[in-house]
Amino acid sequence: MKLSRFNIVSLTLCFAFLYLPILVLVIYSFNASKLVTVWAGFSTRWYAKLFHDEAFLQAAFVTLKVALVSASIATVLGTMAAWVLVRFSRFAGRTLFSGMIFAPLVIPDVILGLSLLLLFIAMNIDRGVTTIIIAHATFSMCYVAVVVSSRLVTFDRALEEAALDLGATPFQAFSLVTLPVIAPAVVSGWLLSFTLSLDDLVIASFVSGPAATTLPMRVFSQIRLGVSPEINALSTILITLVTIGVITTSILSKRSALVRAGEAEG
Amino acid sequence: MSDDDKAGSGFAGRLRRALLIAVPYLWLGLFFLAPFVIVLKISLSDSVLAIPPYTPTFDPSRGWEGIAAMFRAFDFENYVWLSEDDLYWQAYLSSLRIAALSTLLTLLAGYPIAYAMSRAPERWRPILLMLVILPFWTSFLIRVYAWMGILGQNGYLNQFLIWLGLIDTPLVILGTPVAVYIGIVYAYLPFMVLPIFSSLDRLDRSLIEAALDLGCSRLQAFWLVTWPLSRPGIIAGCLLVFIPAVGEFVIPSLLGGSRTLMIGKVLWDEFFANRDWPLASAVAVVLLLILVLPILLFQRHAERQQRRAEE
């Protein structure tokens, strides 16, 4: 099938629109001038400056810690929630349960952030890294639940039943039969939670205390005042890491799919 | 679909089932549902200069009497204040307007892309799909920030247009609602493209061929067959853009300037700048009430999608 001219034009425009802003950002991160919009030759001085900025490094460390822990909690809770959504069709409050899974996907961040903060204050929990982790795990688990459940519904349950008939315990049946099949979805759920946590500005701003500043909070307080070459450099680093990550995982998952297909044939 | 399989029968099975339900249920109940009750409670309280900055606070040592006293002190003052001050009306209305218009713009931009992707040769599709998703994995904040450099007075867009000779004086875009529209379309485009693509991808091609055979023009075939059949994707995409856009904070505060009024920003300022927590809570409650209907629609839609996948 060949693409019509109209379709080629719309795809080209789309990708230009999506990628030109990022490309410009990356190019100008190598700009020697302090004036971000005026090109004054190639330089890596902003990268050097970034790596000597203690506050930035500190914030990056906090962000990474929060993202790793919250993504792991979210993956466990989200996979459980997906199981409940797909396998248990009748229990008291099922509609409420699915509502609590789907609503956080769309509810504005300001509402989630404000309400969680007021909860933490009412419960007298000290605000800081822990509260950010709880907040991120809460909304990320809903994304994990959606991603994993979409994989779980297509899973052939006869395989699980066969394992049980052959004497596996339910836990063995899950970990040896079901989990390997839904693993790609679980992994992408974890990755999604990880990036959502790295990304979040609004919720973290509400629920964090004076002791914990995340990278987005730090970036936001700086770019509020205008464009800054240091932030361009930071953005470029993040974009590069994300691109490498996404491409690697997609190649790996494709390869494992090929291996599985090969095994099925052989 | 059977509810319980072999793993679910017997005492151990029932216990396992109860635990599986209880853990995520309690977590969401505590960290998602309970906070809303507290927001509602604080929105009925009064603002004071104290820590925490509202009154009455719940005093468990006084038992029932304490609870009764707390309820007596509740009033709707904050809501009255909201309804009387023009600023809040304006902010809600302009948020809805901006969100609605940018959802429409995102649909207009996203549909042709999803359509072209669904028409692309099979082996290109995964790559095209990845190219659409990739920006979504990149930080939202950075993607919005990128437009600050483009749309500014001395920004790249103005430099380019002046270099082309199309304009003499730089256009003022940054700090106006136009910049907010651009920002929302840009940031939310993947959320529109993906659901539409997935419903177009499932569409049975022979239906279009049948329509063409029966004498429809290409445009008629699109309008009578493709468009209605892609409606579930369109609805999902629009809800995924519209609902968060109404309460958007980052985009209006970075691109919109002081002239763009959006409720997410008002709530943020009420909370962080004015430290009026009861009023901020009231703003949040009203915003949630406005969004309840679209959120329920979204939930119903998501559940239906899931059931369809099961069949």
PDB file of N, CA and C in Angstrom, chain A residues 1 7 14-15 17-19 24 28 36-37 77 84 86-90 93 95 97-99 102 107 111 114-119 121 134 138 157 165 170 195 199 205 216 223 227-228 232 238-239 250, chain B residues 1 3 5-6 16-17 20 25 27 30-32 35-36 38-39 113 115-116 121 130-131 134-135 137-142 145 147-148 154 156 159 186 243-244 268 271 277 281 295 299 302-303 306 310:
ATOM      1  N   MET A   1       0.836  -1.197   0.000  1.00  0.00           N
ATOM      2  CA  MET A   1       0.000   0.000   0.000  1.00  0.00           C
ATOM      3  C   MET A   1       0.873   1.251   0.000  1.00  0.00           C
ATOM      4  N   ASN A   7      -1.507  12.149   2.983  1.00  0.00           N
ATOM      5  CA  ASN A   7      -1.017  11.476   4.189  1.00  0.00           C
ATOM      6  C   ASN A   7       0.457  11.749   4.431  1.00  0.00           C
ATOM      7  N   CYS A  14       3.480  16.727  11.004  1.00  0.00           N
ATOM      8  CA  CYS A  14       3.357  16.267  12.386  1.00  0.00           C
ATOM      9  C   CYS A  14       4.722  16.093  13.019  1.00  0.00           C
ATOM     10  N   PHE A  15       5.614  15.396  12.318  1.00  0.00           N
ATOM     11  CA  PHE A  15       6.897  15.135  12.939  1.00  0.00           C
ATOM     12  C   PHE A  15       7.769  16.386  13.015  1.00  0.00           C
ATOM     13  N   PHE A  17       6.498  19.345  13.586  1.00  0.00           N
ATOM     14  CA  PHE A  17       5.919  20.038  14.742  1.00  0.00           C
ATOM     15  C   PHE A  17       6.393  19.403  16.046  1.00  0.00           C
ATOM     16  N   LEU A  18       6.427  18.065  16.069  1.00  0.00           N
ATOM     17  CA  LEU A  18       6.806  17.385  17.312  1.00  0.00           C
ATOM     18  C   LEU A  18       8.300  17.536  17.612  1.00  0.00           C
ATOM     19  N   TYR A  19       9.123  17.516  16.572  1.00  0.00           N
ATOM     20  CA  TYR A  19      10.559  17.409  16.836  1.00  0.00           C
ATOM     21  C   TYR A  19      11.363  18.690  16.667  1.00  0.00           C
ATOM     22  N   VAL A  24      15.709  22.392  18.221  1.00  0.00           N
ATOM     23  CA  VAL A  24      16.220  23.742  18.441  1.00  0.00           C
ATOM     24  C   VAL A  24      16.819  23.859  19.847  1.00  0.00           C
ATOM     25  N   TYR A  28      20.733  24.800  20.603  1.00  0.00           N
ATOM     26  CA  TYR A  28      21.106  25.995  21.354  1.00  0.00           C
ATOM     27  C   TYR A  28      21.699  25.699  22.733  1.00  0.00           C
ATOM     28  N   VAL A  36      20.249  33.308  25.063  1.00  0.00           N
ATOM     29  CA  VAL A  36      19.900  31.999  24.541  1.00  0.00           C
ATOM     30  C   VAL A  36      19.527  32.025  23.060  1.00  0.00           C
ATOM     31  N   THR A  37      18.914  33.139  22.611  1.00  0.00           N
ATOM     32  CA  THR A  37      18.382  33.129  21.260  1.00  0.00           C
ATOM     33  C   THR A  37      19.372  33.670  20.225  1.00  0.00           C
ATOM     34  N   LEU A  77       1.646  -2.526  43.211  1.00  0.00           N
ATOM     35  CA  LEU A  77       0.242  -2.199  43.470  1.00  0.00           C
ATOM     36  C   LEU A  77      -0.574  -2.201  42.180  1.00  0.00           C
ATOM     37  N   VAL A  84      -7.108  -7.544  39.778  1.00  0.00           N
ATOM     38  CA  VAL A  84      -8.457  -7.388  40.332  1.00  0.00           C
ATOM     39  C   VAL A  84      -9.435  -6.955  39.247  1.00  0.00           C
ATOM     40  N   VAL A  86      -9.279  -7.364  36.000  1.00  0.00           N
ATOM     41  CA  VAL A  86      -9.521  -8.318  34.929  1.00  0.00           C
ATOM     42  C   VAL A  86     -10.157  -9.608  35.444  1.00  0.00           C
ATOM     43  N   ARG A  87      -9.693 -10.095  36.613  1.00  0.00           N
ATOM     44  CA  ARG A  87     -10.101 -11.418  37.049  1.00  0.00           C
ATOM     45  C   ARG A  87     -11.326 -11.436  37.972  1.00  0.00           C
ATOM     46  N   PHE A  88     -11.522 -10.394  38.715  1.00  0.00           N
ATOM     47  CA  PHE A  88     -12.640 -10.401  39.665  1.00  0.00           C
ATOM     48  C   PHE A  88     -13.721  -9.465  39.156  1.00  0.00           C
ATOM     49  N   SER A  89     -14.767 -10.044  38.568  1.00  0.00           N
ATOM     50  CA  SER A  89     -15.768  -9.166  37.968  1.00  0.00           C
ATOM     51  C   SER A  89     -16.829  -8.738  38.973  1.00  0.00           C
ATOM     52  N   ARG A  90     -16.948  -9.459  40.062  1.00  0.00           N
ATOM     53  CA  ARG A  90     -17.983  -9.096  41.030  1.00  0.00           C
ATOM     54  C   ARG A  90     -17.410  -9.006  42.430  1.00  0.00           C
ATOM     55  N   GLY A  93     -18.267  -2.773  45.623  1.00  0.00           N
ATOM     56  CA  GLY A  93     -17.518  -1.555  45.319  1.00  0.00           C
ATOM     57  C   GLY A  93     -16.611  -1.675  44.119  1.00  0.00           C
ATOM     58  N   THR A  95     -17.255  -0.775  41.006  1.00  0.00           N
ATOM     59  CA  THR A  95     -17.334   0.456  40.213  1.00  0.00           C
ATOM     60  C   THR A  95     -16.466   1.544  40.834  1.00  0.00           C
ATOM     61  N   PHE A  97     -13.905   1.019  42.659  1.00  0.00           N
ATOM     62  CA  PHE A  97     -12.520   0.616  42.450  1.00  0.00           C
ATOM     63  C   PHE A  97     -12.034   1.030  41.066  1.00  0.00           C
ATOM     64  N   SER A  98     -12.838   0.717  40.042  1.00  0.00           N
ATOM     65  CA  SER A  98     -12.374   1.073  38.695  1.00  0.00           C
ATOM     66  C   SER A  98     -12.363   2.595  38.529  1.00  0.00           C
ATOM     67  N   GLY A  99     -13.277   3.262  39.212  1.00  0.00           N
ATOM     68  CA  GLY A  99     -13.257   4.723  39.182  1.00  0.00           C
ATOM     69  C   GLY A  99     -11.959   5.274  39.759  1.00  0.00           C
ATOM     70  N   PHE A 102      -9.245   4.795  37.075  1.00  0.00           N
ATOM     71  CA  PHE A 102      -9.252   5.595  35.856  1.00  0.00           C
ATOM     72  C   PHE A 102      -9.223   7.098  36.122  1.00  0.00           C
ATOM     73  N   ILE A 107      -7.533  13.440  36.109  1.00  0.00           N
ATOM     74  CA  ILE A 107      -7.773  14.547  37.047  1.00  0.00           C
ATOM     75  C   ILE A 107      -6.579  15.504  37.059  1.00  0.00           C
ATOM     76  N   ILE A 111      -5.353  19.410  41.595  1.00  0.00           N
ATOM     77  CA  ILE A 111      -6.314  18.836  42.536  1.00  0.00           C
ATOM     78  C   ILE A 111      -5.672  17.689  43.304  1.00  0.00           C
ATOM     79  N   LEU A 114      -3.020  19.171  45.810  1.00  0.00           N
ATOM     80  CA  LEU A 114      -3.616  19.854  46.953  1.00  0.00           C
ATOM     81  C   LEU A 114      -4.252  18.856  47.911  1.00  0.00           C
ATOM     82  N   SER A 115      -5.023  17.899  47.368  1.00  0.00           N
ATOM     83  CA  SER A 115      -5.744  16.991  48.258  1.00  0.00           C
ATOM     84  C   SER A 115      -4.776  16.099  49.028  1.00  0.00           C
ATOM     85  N   LEU A 116      -3.715  15.633  48.370  1.00  0.00           N
ATOM     86  CA  LEU A 116      -2.756  14.788  49.076  1.00  0.00           C
ATOM     87  C   LEU A 116      -2.032  15.569  50.165  1.00  0.00           C
ATOM     88  N   LEU A 117      -1.687  16.804  49.861  1.00  0.00           N
ATOM     89  CA  LEU A 117      -1.003  17.610  50.872  1.00  0.00           C
ATOM     90  C   LEU A 117      -1.875  17.773  52.111  1.00  0.00           C
ATOM     91  N   LEU A 118      -3.160  18.090  51.880  1.00  0.00           N
ATOM     92  CA  LEU A 118      -4.051  18.288  53.021  1.00  0.00           C
ATOM     93  C   LEU A 118      -4.201  16.997  53.819  1.00  0.00           C
ATOM     94  N   LEU A 119      -4.158  15.843  53.129  1.00  0.00           N
ATOM     95  CA  LEU A 119      -4.198  14.563  53.843  1.00  0.00           C
ATOM     96  C   LEU A 119      -2.956  14.400  54.713  1.00  0.00           C
ATOM     97  N   ILE A 121      -1.059  16.598  55.949  1.00  0.00           N
ATOM     98  CA  ILE A 121      -1.082  17.515  57.093  1.00  0.00           C
ATOM     99  C   ILE A 121      -2.050  17.001  58.154  1.00  0.00           C
ATOM    100  N   ILE A 134       5.009   8.538  48.116  1.00  0.00           N
ATOM    101  CA  ILE A 134       3.627   8.047  48.251  1.00  0.00           C
ATOM    102  C   ILE A 134       2.736   8.646  47.163  1.00  0.00           C
ATOM    103  N   THR A 138       0.957   6.589  44.074  1.00  0.00           N
ATOM    104  CA  THR A 138      -0.499   6.548  43.980  1.00  0.00           C
ATOM    105  C   THR A 138      -0.987   6.793  42.565  1.00  0.00           C
ATOM    106  N   ARG A 157      -6.125 -18.122  29.767  1.00  0.00           N
ATOM    107  CA  ARG A 157      -6.124 -18.662  31.134  1.00  0.00           C
ATOM    108  C   ARG A 157      -6.030 -20.175  31.189  1.00  0.00           C
ATOM    109  N   ASP A 165      -3.510 -27.765  37.285  1.00  0.00           N
ATOM    110  CA  ASP A 165      -3.856 -29.186  37.181  1.00  0.00           C
ATOM    111  C   ASP A 165      -2.627 -30.068  37.355  1.00  0.00           C
ATOM    112  N   PRO A 170      -0.913 -21.883  43.316  1.00  0.00           N
ATOM    113  CA  PRO A 170      -1.332 -20.677  42.596  1.00  0.00           C
ATOM    114  C   PRO A 170      -0.188 -19.680  42.433  1.00  0.00           C
ATOM    115  N   THR A 195       9.213   7.450  34.494  1.00  0.00           N
ATOM    116  CA  THR A 195       9.270   8.737  33.795  1.00  0.00           C
ATOM    117  C   THR A 195       8.212   9.706  34.312  1.00  0.00           C
ATOM    118  N   ASP A 199       9.097  13.399  35.859  1.00  0.00           N
ATOM    119  CA  ASP A 199       8.492  14.519  35.172  1.00  0.00           C
ATOM    120  C   ASP A 199       7.707  15.456  36.045  1.00  0.00           C
ATOM    121  N   SER A 205       5.493  19.657  44.034  1.00  0.00           N
ATOM    122  CA  SER A 205       5.569  20.979  44.664  1.00  0.00           C
ATOM    123  C   SER A 205       4.619  21.082  45.848  1.00  0.00           C
ATOM    124  N   PRO A 216      12.433  18.781  38.598  1.00  0.00           N
ATOM    125  CA  PRO A 216      11.451  19.663  37.953  1.00  0.00           C
ATOM    126  C   PRO A 216      11.158  20.923  38.773  1.00  0.00           C
ATOM    127  N   ILE A 223      13.195  28.557  35.184  1.00  0.00           N
ATOM    128  CA  ILE A 223      12.677  28.984  33.886  1.00  0.00           C
ATOM    129  C   ILE A 223      11.498  29.936  34.013  1.00  0.00           C
ATOM    130  N   VAL A 227      14.206  32.015  29.612  1.00  0.00           N
ATOM    131  CA  VAL A 227      14.982  30.912  29.053  1.00  0.00           C
ATOM    132  C   VAL A 227      16.402  30.978  29.606  1.00  0.00           C
ATOM    133  N   SER A 228      16.980  29.789  29.864  1.00  0.00           N
ATOM    134  CA  SER A 228      18.326  29.811  30.403  1.00  0.00           C
ATOM    135  C   SER A 228      19.164  28.722  29.740  1.00  0.00           C
ATOM    136  N   ASN A 232      18.793  24.486  29.008  1.00  0.00           N
ATOM    137  CA  ASN A 232      18.894  23.842  27.697  1.00  0.00           C
ATOM    138  C   ASN A 232      19.832  22.649  27.761  1.00  0.00           C
ATOM    139  N   LEU A 238      18.693  15.064  29.423  1.00  0.00           N
ATOM    140  CA  LEU A 238      17.515  14.246  29.713  1.00  0.00           C
ATOM    141  C   LEU A 238      16.932  13.653  28.442  1.00  0.00           C
ATOM    142  N   ILE A 239      16.833  14.477  27.392  1.00  0.00           N
ATOM    143  CA  ILE A 239      16.260  13.995  26.135  1.00  0.00           C
ATOM    144  C   ILE A 239      17.102  12.843  25.588  1.00  0.00           C
ATOM    145  N   SER A 250      12.673  -0.815  23.196  1.00  0.00           N
ATOM    146  CA  SER A 250      11.847  -1.302  22.088  1.00  0.00           C
ATOM    147  C   SER A 250      12.611  -2.344  21.282  1.00  0.00           C
TER     148      SER A 250
ATOM    149  N   MET B   1     -17.599 -14.463  31.785  1.00  0.00           N
ATOM    150  CA  MET B   1     -16.301 -14.673  32.441  1.00  0.00           C
ATOM    151  C   MET B   1     -16.544 -15.187  33.855  1.00  0.00           C
ATOM    152  N   ASP B   3     -15.804 -15.770  37.667  1.00  0.00           N
ATOM    153  CA  ASP B   3     -15.165 -14.890  38.621  1.00  0.00           C
ATOM    154  C   ASP B   3     -14.005 -15.584  39.305  1.00  0.00           C
ATOM    155  N   ASP B   5     -11.488 -18.873  39.550  1.00  0.00           N
ATOM    156  CA  ASP B   5     -10.998 -20.093  38.946  1.00  0.00           C
ATOM    157  C   ASP B   5     -10.541 -21.019  40.077  1.00  0.00           C
ATOM    158  N   LYS B   6      -9.767 -22.042  39.695  1.00  0.00           N
ATOM    159  CA  LYS B   6      -9.353 -22.998  40.712  1.00  0.00           C
ATOM    160  C   LYS B   6      -8.544 -22.336  41.809  1.00  0.00           C
ATOM    161  N   ARG B  16      -6.750 -15.238  49.578  1.00  0.00           N
ATOM    162  CA  ARG B  16      -5.861 -14.630  48.586  1.00  0.00           C
ATOM    163  C   ARG B  16      -6.611 -13.574  47.784  1.00  0.00           C
ATOM    164  N   ARG B  17      -7.840 -13.929  47.415  1.00  0.00           N
ATOM    165  CA  ARG B  17      -8.661 -13.002  46.637  1.00  0.00           C
ATOM    166  C   ARG B  17      -8.930 -11.722  47.438  1.00  0.00           C
ATOM    167  N   LEU B  20      -5.800  -9.613  47.606  1.00  0.00           N
ATOM    168  CA  LEU B  20      -5.503  -8.985  46.320  1.00  0.00           C
ATOM    169  C   LEU B  20      -6.376  -7.763  46.096  1.00  0.00           C
ATOM    170  N   TYR B  25      -7.060  -1.511  46.958  1.00  0.00           N
ATOM    171  CA  TYR B  25      -8.279  -0.782  47.324  1.00  0.00           C
ATOM    172  C   TYR B  25      -8.001   0.174  48.486  1.00  0.00           C
ATOM    173  N   TRP B  27      -5.096   1.255  49.572  1.00  0.00           N
ATOM    174  CA  TRP B  27      -4.109   2.284  49.194  1.00  0.00           C
ATOM    175  C   TRP B  27      -4.805   3.451  48.487  1.00  0.00           C
ATOM    176  N   LEU B  30      -7.131   5.374  50.799  1.00  0.00           N
ATOM    177  CA  LEU B  30      -6.432   6.263  51.727  1.00  0.00           C
ATOM    178  C   LEU B  30      -5.800   7.454  51.014  1.00  0.00           C
ATOM    179  N   PHE B  31      -5.151   7.200  49.869  1.00  0.00           N
ATOM    180  CA  PHE B  31      -4.367   8.265  49.244  1.00  0.00           C
ATOM    181  C   PHE B  31      -5.045   8.930  48.065  1.00  0.00           C
ATOM    182  N   PHE B  32      -6.211   8.428  47.665  1.00  0.00           N
ATOM    183  CA  PHE B  32      -6.903   9.101  46.572  1.00  0.00           C
ATOM    184  C   PHE B  32      -8.277   9.600  47.001  1.00  0.00           C
ATOM    185  N   PRO B  35      -8.358  11.955  50.694  1.00  0.00           N
ATOM    186  CA  PRO B  35      -7.952  13.356  50.543  1.00  0.00           C
ATOM    187  C   PRO B  35      -9.078  14.261  50.070  1.00  0.00           C
ATOM    188  N   PHE B  36      -9.984  13.719  49.209  1.00  0.00           N
ATOM    189  CA  PHE B  36     -11.068  14.580  48.727  1.00  0.00           C
ATOM    190  C   PHE B  36     -12.022  14.958  49.841  1.00  0.00           C
ATOM    191  N   ILE B  38     -11.146  15.374  52.873  1.00  0.00           N
ATOM    192  CA  ILE B  38     -10.461  16.415  53.640  1.00  0.00           C
ATOM    193  C   ILE B  38     -10.521  17.759  52.919  1.00  0.00           C
ATOM    194  N   VAL B  39     -10.359  17.726  51.581  1.00  0.00           N
ATOM    195  CA  VAL B  39     -10.453  18.974  50.816  1.00  0.00           C
ATOM    196  C   VAL B  39     -11.831  19.594  51.024  1.00  0.00           C
ATOM    197  N   ILE B 113      -3.028  12.793  11.353  1.00  0.00           N
ATOM    198  CA  ILE B 113      -1.823  12.025  11.662  1.00  0.00           C
ATOM    199  C   ILE B 113      -2.185  10.567  11.928  1.00  0.00           C
ATOM    200  N   TYR B 115      -4.786   9.050  10.974  1.00  0.00           N
ATOM    201  CA  TYR B 115      -5.296   8.482   9.732  1.00  0.00           C
ATOM    202  C   TYR B 115      -4.144   8.054   8.830  1.00  0.00           C
ATOM    203  N   ALA B 116      -3.171   8.941   8.676  1.00  0.00           N
ATOM    204  CA  ALA B 116      -2.022   8.622   7.824  1.00  0.00           C
ATOM    205  C   ALA B 116      -1.252   7.425   8.378  1.00  0.00           C
ATOM    206  N   PRO B 121       2.248   1.635   5.285  1.00  0.00           N
ATOM    207  CA  PRO B 121       2.574   0.213   5.151  1.00  0.00           C
ATOM    208  C   PRO B 121       2.832  -0.411   6.521  1.00  0.00           C
ATOM    209  N   MET B 130       6.256   4.763  17.395  1.00  0.00           N
ATOM    210  CA  MET B 130       7.283   5.112  18.369  1.00  0.00           C
ATOM    211  C   MET B 130       7.630   6.595  18.255  1.00  0.00           C
ATOM    212  N   LEU B 131       7.668   7.117  17.019  1.00  0.00           N
ATOM    213  CA  LEU B 131       7.998   8.530  16.839  1.00  0.00           C
ATOM    214  C   LEU B 131       6.946   9.433  17.475  1.00  0.00           C
ATOM    215  N   LEU B 134       7.511   8.888  21.470  1.00  0.00           N
ATOM    216  CA  LEU B 134       8.796   9.323  22.031  1.00  0.00           C
ATOM    217  C   LEU B 134       8.754  10.678  22.755  1.00  0.00           C
ATOM    218  N   PRO B 135       8.157  11.717  22.137  1.00  0.00           N
ATOM    219  CA  PRO B 135       8.116  12.993  22.864  1.00  0.00           C
ATOM    220  C   PRO B 135       7.355  12.897  24.182  1.00  0.00           C
ATOM    221  N   TRP B 137       7.514  10.583  26.290  1.00  0.00           N
ATOM    222  CA  TRP B 137       8.413  10.108  27.345  1.00  0.00           C
ATOM    223  C   TRP B 137       9.352  11.216  27.807  1.00  0.00           C
ATOM    224  N   THR B 138       9.530  12.227  26.973  1.00  0.00           N
ATOM    225  CA  THR B 138      10.398  13.338  27.355  1.00  0.00           C
ATOM    226  C   THR B 138       9.644  14.246  28.307  1.00  0.00           C
ATOM    227  N   SER B 139      10.370  14.842  29.207  1.00  0.00           N
ATOM    228  CA  SER B 139       9.750  15.665  30.237  1.00  0.00           C
ATOM    229  C   SER B 139       8.763  16.681  29.671  1.00  0.00           C
ATOM    230  N   PHE B 140       7.567  16.670  30.243  1.00  0.00           N
ATOM    231  CA  PHE B 140       6.515  17.623  29.914  1.00  0.00           C
ATOM    232  C   PHE B 140       7.014  19.062  30.084  1.00  0.00           C
ATOM    233  N   LEU B 141       7.668  19.293  31.214  1.00  0.00           N
ATOM    234  CA  LEU B 141       8.175  20.624  31.545  1.00  0.00           C
ATOM    235  C   LEU B 141       9.136  21.110  30.464  1.00  0.00           C
ATOM    236  N   ILE B 142      10.017  20.219  30.008  1.00  0.00           N
ATOM    237  CA  ILE B 142      11.005  20.603  29.003  1.00  0.00           C
ATOM    238  C   ILE B 142      10.331  20.901  27.675  1.00  0.00           C
ATOM    239  N   TYR B 145       8.815  24.203  27.972  1.00  0.00           N
ATOM    240  CA  TYR B 145       9.902  25.180  28.041  1.00  0.00           C
ATOM    241  C   TYR B 145      10.468  25.477  26.660  1.00  0.00           C
ATOM    242  N   TRP B 147       9.074  25.846  23.974  1.00  0.00           N
ATOM    243  CA  TRP B 147       8.297  26.871  23.254  1.00  0.00           C
ATOM    244  C   TRP B 147       8.562  28.273  23.766  1.00  0.00           C
ATOM    245  N   MET B 148       9.086  28.393  24.996  1.00  0.00           N
ATOM    246  CA  MET B 148       9.410  29.736  25.491  1.00  0.00           C
ATOM    247  C   MET B 148      10.473  30.381  24.608  1.00  0.00           C
ATOM    248  N   ASN B 154      12.238  37.907  21.036  1.00  0.00           N
ATOM    249  CA  ASN B 154      13.439  37.680  20.231  1.00  0.00           C
ATOM    250  C   ASN B 154      13.584  36.200  19.899  1.00  0.00           C
ATOM    251  N   TYR B 156      13.002  32.287  18.264  1.00  0.00           N
ATOM    252  CA  TYR B 156      13.417  31.740  16.976  1.00  0.00           C
ATOM    253  C   TYR B 156      12.367  31.970  15.904  1.00  0.00           C
ATOM    254  N   GLN B 159      12.610  35.581  14.784  1.00  0.00           N
ATOM    255  CA  GLN B 159      13.853  35.740  14.005  1.00  0.00           C
ATOM    256  C   GLN B 159      13.677  35.185  12.606  1.00  0.00           C
ATOM    257  N   TYR B 186       0.633  20.941  21.493  1.00  0.00           N
ATOM    258  CA  TYR B 186       1.927  20.274  21.408  1.00  0.00           C
ATOM    259  C   TYR B 186       2.075  19.199  22.482  1.00  0.00           C
ATOM    260  N   ILE B 243      -9.925  17.064  29.833  1.00  0.00           N
ATOM    261  CA  ILE B 243     -10.015  17.069  31.298  1.00  0.00           C
ATOM    262  C   ILE B 243      -8.745  17.625  31.953  1.00  0.00           C
ATOM    263  N   PRO B 244      -7.568  17.085  31.630  1.00  0.00           N
ATOM    264  CA  PRO B 244      -6.388  17.682  32.272  1.00  0.00           C
ATOM    265  C   PRO B 244      -6.132  19.121  31.830  1.00  0.00           C
ATOM    266  N   TRP B 268      -3.219  27.502  42.373  1.00  0.00           N
ATOM    267  CA  TRP B 268      -1.813  27.476  42.795  1.00  0.00           C
ATOM    268  C   TRP B 268      -1.456  28.766  43.552  1.00  0.00           C
ATOM    269  N   PHE B 271      -3.029  29.113  46.866  1.00  0.00           N
ATOM    270  CA  PHE B 271      -2.418  28.235  47.849  1.00  0.00           C
ATOM    271  C   PHE B 271      -1.032  28.692  48.245  1.00  0.00           C
ATOM    272  N   TRP B 277      -5.721  28.437  52.289  1.00  0.00           N
ATOM    273  CA  TRP B 277      -5.999  27.040  51.992  1.00  0.00           C
ATOM    274  C   TRP B 277      -7.487  26.742  51.852  1.00  0.00           C
ATOM    275  N   SER B 281      -9.088  25.165  48.525  1.00  0.00           N
ATOM    276  CA  SER B 281      -9.853  23.912  48.552  1.00  0.00           C
ATOM    277  C   SER B 281     -11.207  24.086  47.885  1.00  0.00           C
ATOM    278  N   ILE B 295     -15.211  12.990  33.611  1.00  0.00           N
ATOM    279  CA  ILE B 295     -14.413  11.908  34.199  1.00  0.00           C
ATOM    280  C   ILE B 295     -15.209  10.608  34.212  1.00  0.00           C
ATOM    281  N   GLN B 299     -14.359   7.092  32.412  1.00  0.00           N
ATOM    282  CA  GLN B 299     -14.307   5.796  33.093  1.00  0.00           C
ATOM    283  C   GLN B 299     -15.150   4.765  32.348  1.00  0.00           C
ATOM    284  N   ALA B 302     -13.408   3.714  29.240  1.00  0.00           N
ATOM    285  CA  ALA B 302     -12.253   2.842  29.484  1.00  0.00           C
ATOM    286  C   ALA B 302     -12.704   1.428  29.829  1.00  0.00           C
ATOM    287  N   GLU B 303     -13.779   1.333  30.625  1.00  0.00           N
ATOM    288  CA  GLU B 303     -14.281   0.008  30.986  1.00  0.00           C
ATOM    289  C   GLU B 303     -14.806  -0.739  29.775  1.00  0.00           C
ATOM    290  N   GLN B 306     -12.065  -2.148  27.797  1.00  0.00           N
ATOM    291  CA  GLN B 306     -11.486  -3.330  28.427  1.00  0.00           C
ATOM    292  C   GLN B 306     -12.344  -4.559  28.158  1.00  0.00           C
ATOM    293  N   GLU B 310     -11.620  -8.188  26.059  1.00  0.00           N
ATOM    294  CA  GLU B 310     -11.784  -9.524  26.621  1.00  0.00           C
ATOM    295  C   GLU B 310     -12.476 -10.466  25.648  1.00  0.00           C
TER     296      GLU B 310
END
